[in-house]
Coordinates of C-alpha atoms in Angstrom, one line a residue:
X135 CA -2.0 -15.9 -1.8
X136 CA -1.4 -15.2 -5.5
X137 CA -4.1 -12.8 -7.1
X138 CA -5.0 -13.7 -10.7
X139 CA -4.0 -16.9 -10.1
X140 CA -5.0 -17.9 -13.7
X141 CA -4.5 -21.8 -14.7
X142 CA -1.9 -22.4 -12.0
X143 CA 1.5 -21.5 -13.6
X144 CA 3.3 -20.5 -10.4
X145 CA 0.5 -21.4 -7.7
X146 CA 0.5 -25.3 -8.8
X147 CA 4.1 -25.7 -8.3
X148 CA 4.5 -24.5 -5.2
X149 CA 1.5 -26.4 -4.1
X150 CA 3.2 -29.0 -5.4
X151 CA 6.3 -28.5 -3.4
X152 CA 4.2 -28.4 0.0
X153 CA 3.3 -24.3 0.1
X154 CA 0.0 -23.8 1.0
X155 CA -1.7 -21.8 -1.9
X156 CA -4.9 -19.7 -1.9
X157 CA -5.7 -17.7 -5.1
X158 CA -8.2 -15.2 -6.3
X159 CA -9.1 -15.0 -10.1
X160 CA -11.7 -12.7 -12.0
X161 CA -12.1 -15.7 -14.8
X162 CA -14.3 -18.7 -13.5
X163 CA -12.9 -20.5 -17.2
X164 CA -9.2 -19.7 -16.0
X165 CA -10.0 -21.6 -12.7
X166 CA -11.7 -24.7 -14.7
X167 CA -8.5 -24.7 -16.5
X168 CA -6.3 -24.8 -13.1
X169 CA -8.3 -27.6 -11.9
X170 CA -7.8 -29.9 -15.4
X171 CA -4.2 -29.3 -14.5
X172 CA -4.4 -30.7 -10.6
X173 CA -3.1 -33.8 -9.3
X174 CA -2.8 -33.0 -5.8
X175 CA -5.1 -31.8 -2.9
X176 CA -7.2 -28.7 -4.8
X177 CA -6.2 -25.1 -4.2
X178 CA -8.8 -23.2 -3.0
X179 CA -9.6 -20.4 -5.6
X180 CA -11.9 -17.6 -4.8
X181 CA -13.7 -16.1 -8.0
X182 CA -13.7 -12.4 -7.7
X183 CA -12.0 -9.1 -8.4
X184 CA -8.6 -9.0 -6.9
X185 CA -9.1 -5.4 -5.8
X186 CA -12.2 -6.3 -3.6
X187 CA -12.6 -9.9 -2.8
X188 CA -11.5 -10.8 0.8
X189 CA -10.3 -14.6 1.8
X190 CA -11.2 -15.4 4.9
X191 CA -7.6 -15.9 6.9
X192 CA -4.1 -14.1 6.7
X193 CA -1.1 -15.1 4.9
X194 CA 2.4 -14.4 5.1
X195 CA 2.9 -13.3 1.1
X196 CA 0.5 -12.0 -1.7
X197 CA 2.1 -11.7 -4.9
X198 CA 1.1 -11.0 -8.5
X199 CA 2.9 -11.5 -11.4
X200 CA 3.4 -11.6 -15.4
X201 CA 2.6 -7.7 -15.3
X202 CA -1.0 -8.1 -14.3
X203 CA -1.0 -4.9 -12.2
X204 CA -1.4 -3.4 -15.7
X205 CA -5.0 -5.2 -16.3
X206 CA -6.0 -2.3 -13.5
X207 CA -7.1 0.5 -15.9
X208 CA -7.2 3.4 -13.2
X209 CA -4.9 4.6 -10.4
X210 CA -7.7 4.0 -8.1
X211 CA -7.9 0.1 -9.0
X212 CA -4.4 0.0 -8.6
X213 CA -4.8 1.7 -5.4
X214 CA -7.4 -0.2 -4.2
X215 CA -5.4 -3.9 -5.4
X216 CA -2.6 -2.6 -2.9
X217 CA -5.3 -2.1 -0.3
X218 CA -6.8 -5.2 -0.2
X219 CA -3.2 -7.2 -0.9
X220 CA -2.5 -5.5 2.5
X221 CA -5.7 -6.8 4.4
X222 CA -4.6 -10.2 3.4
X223 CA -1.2 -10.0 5.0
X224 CA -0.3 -10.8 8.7
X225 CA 2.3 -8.3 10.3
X226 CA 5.8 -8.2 8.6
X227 CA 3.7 -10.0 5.7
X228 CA 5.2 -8.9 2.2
X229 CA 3.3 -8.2 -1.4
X230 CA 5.6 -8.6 -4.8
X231 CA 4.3 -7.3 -7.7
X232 CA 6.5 -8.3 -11.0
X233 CA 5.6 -5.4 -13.9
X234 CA 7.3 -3.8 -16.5
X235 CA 9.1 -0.4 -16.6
X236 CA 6.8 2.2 -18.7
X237 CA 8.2 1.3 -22.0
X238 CA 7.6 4.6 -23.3
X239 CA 11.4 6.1 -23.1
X240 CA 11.9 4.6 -26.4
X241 CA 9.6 6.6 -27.9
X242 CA 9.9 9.6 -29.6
X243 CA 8.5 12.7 -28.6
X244 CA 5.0 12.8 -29.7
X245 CA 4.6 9.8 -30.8
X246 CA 2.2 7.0 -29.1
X247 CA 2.7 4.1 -30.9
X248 CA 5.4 0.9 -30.4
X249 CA 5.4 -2.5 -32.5
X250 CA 5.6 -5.3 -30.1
X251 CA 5.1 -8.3 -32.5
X252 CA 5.9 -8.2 -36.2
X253 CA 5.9 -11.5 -37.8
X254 CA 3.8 -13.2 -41.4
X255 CA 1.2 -14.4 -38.7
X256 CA 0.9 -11.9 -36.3
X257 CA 1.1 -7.9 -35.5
X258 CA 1.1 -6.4 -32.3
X259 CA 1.0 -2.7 -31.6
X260 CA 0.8 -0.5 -28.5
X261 CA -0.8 2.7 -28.3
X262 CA 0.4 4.7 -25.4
X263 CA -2.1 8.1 -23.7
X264 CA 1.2 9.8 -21.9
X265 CA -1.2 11.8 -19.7
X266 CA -3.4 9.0 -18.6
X267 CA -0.9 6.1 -18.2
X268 CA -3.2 4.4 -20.2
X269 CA -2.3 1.9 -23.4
X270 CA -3.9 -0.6 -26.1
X271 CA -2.5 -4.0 -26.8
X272 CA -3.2 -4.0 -30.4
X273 CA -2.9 -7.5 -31.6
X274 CA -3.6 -9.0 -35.6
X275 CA -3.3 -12.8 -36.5
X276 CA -3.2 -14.0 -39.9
X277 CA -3.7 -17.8 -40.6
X278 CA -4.5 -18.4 -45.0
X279 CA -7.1 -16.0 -45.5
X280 CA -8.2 -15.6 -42.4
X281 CA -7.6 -12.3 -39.9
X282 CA -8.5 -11.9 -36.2
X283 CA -7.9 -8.9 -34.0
X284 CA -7.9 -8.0 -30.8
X285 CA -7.5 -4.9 -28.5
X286 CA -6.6 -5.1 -24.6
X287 CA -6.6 -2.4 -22.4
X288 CA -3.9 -1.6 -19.9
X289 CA -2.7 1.2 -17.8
X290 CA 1.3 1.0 -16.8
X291 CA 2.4 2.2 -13.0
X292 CA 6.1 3.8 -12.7
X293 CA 8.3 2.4 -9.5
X294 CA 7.7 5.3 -7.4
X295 CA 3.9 5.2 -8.1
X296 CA 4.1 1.6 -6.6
X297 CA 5.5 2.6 -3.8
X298 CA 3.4 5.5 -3.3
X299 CA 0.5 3.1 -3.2
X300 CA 2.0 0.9 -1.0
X301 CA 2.6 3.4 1.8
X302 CA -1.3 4.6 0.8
X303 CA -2.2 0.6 2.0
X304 CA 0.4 0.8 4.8
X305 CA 3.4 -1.1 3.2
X306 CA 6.8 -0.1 3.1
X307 CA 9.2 -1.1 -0.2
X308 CA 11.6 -3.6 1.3
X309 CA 13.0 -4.8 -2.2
X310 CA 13.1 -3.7 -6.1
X311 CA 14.9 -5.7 -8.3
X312 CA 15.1 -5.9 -12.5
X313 CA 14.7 -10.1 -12.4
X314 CA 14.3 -12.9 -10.8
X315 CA 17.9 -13.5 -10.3
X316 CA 18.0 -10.1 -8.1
X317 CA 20.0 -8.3 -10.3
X318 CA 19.8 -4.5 -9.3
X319 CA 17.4 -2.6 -10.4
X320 CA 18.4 0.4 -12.5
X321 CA 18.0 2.9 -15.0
X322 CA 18.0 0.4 -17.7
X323 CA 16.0 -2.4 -16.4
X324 CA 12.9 -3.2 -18.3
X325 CA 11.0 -5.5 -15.4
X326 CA 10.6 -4.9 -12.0
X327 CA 10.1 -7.1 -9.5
X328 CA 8.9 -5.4 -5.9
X329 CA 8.7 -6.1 -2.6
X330 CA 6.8 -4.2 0.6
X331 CA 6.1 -5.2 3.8
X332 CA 3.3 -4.8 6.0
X333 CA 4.5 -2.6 9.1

């Protein structure tokens, strides 16, 4: 099961390559996008919050990817995301997350800002709250005279956060590595990729 399953980047090539696939996704326009791409039997794709919706059945994995544990603006969505991951899995089931590491040991102290994106056509800016884990995707395209902007809210989780939640939902942290390669995870990684398992 992949929450945010999106238009099908990861979920159509395994389904593809004989998996069987179940998603959830919040965007009903993400999913009509997924099904342009199809050429096989459809996935079935549940529209709904990731944190709440229930499918009915258990699988062996739940995983969700390209950092979108970050679209979860409080702890307790974050909290509540592991929870229902967890009601999905079958015993000795496992739920990867892939996120970044808090990018925020490159700042300076006291400041909360971090350029991202710096070209002729576009700007991108984050703007980091220290003491809420909250940031701001701050993103400005140019294109002739034209200018469009938009802001994104995220909140970042550290490692031992994760894992803290994961125990809250009754998983265990089997694996934590820095890519997808499984190189070791260390003090200089910038990604994390996670593994628990359902006890």
């Amino acid at each position: 099961m992949e929450f945010a399953i999106g238009t099908g980047t990861i979920a159509l090539p395994l389904s593809e390559r004989g998996c069987q696939v179940v998603g959830i996704e919040l965007s009903k326009y993400m999913v009509a996008e997924l099904r342009k791409k199809e050429t096989g039997n459809p996935i079935k794709v549940v529209v709904g919050d990731m944190t709440l919706t229930r499918v009915i059945g258990e699988c062996s994995l739940v995983f969700l990817v390209f950092y979108t544990i970050d679209n979860l603006i409080t702890q307790e969505a974050q909290i509540a995301c592991f929870r229902n991951a967890a009601e999905h899995l079958s015993p000795g089931g496992r739920f990867l997350i892939e996120t970044q590491v808090p990018p925020i040991q490159k700042l300076p102290f006291g400041e909360t800002m971090s350029a991202f994106a710096c070209s002729p056509s576009h700007m991108g800016i984050d703007d980091f709250d220290i003491a809420t884990q909250c940031y701001t995707s701050n993103h400005v395209w140019t294109d002739g005279d034209e200018t469009t902007s938009l802001r994104i809210p995220f909140r970042y989780v550290w490692p031992s956060e994760l894992d803290l939640m994961g125990k809250l939902a009754g998983l265990e942290l089997e694996d934590r590595w820095s890519d997808w390669e499984k190189s070791p995870f260390d003090r200089l990684s910038k990604k994390q990729i996670s593994v628990w398992r359902k006890r």
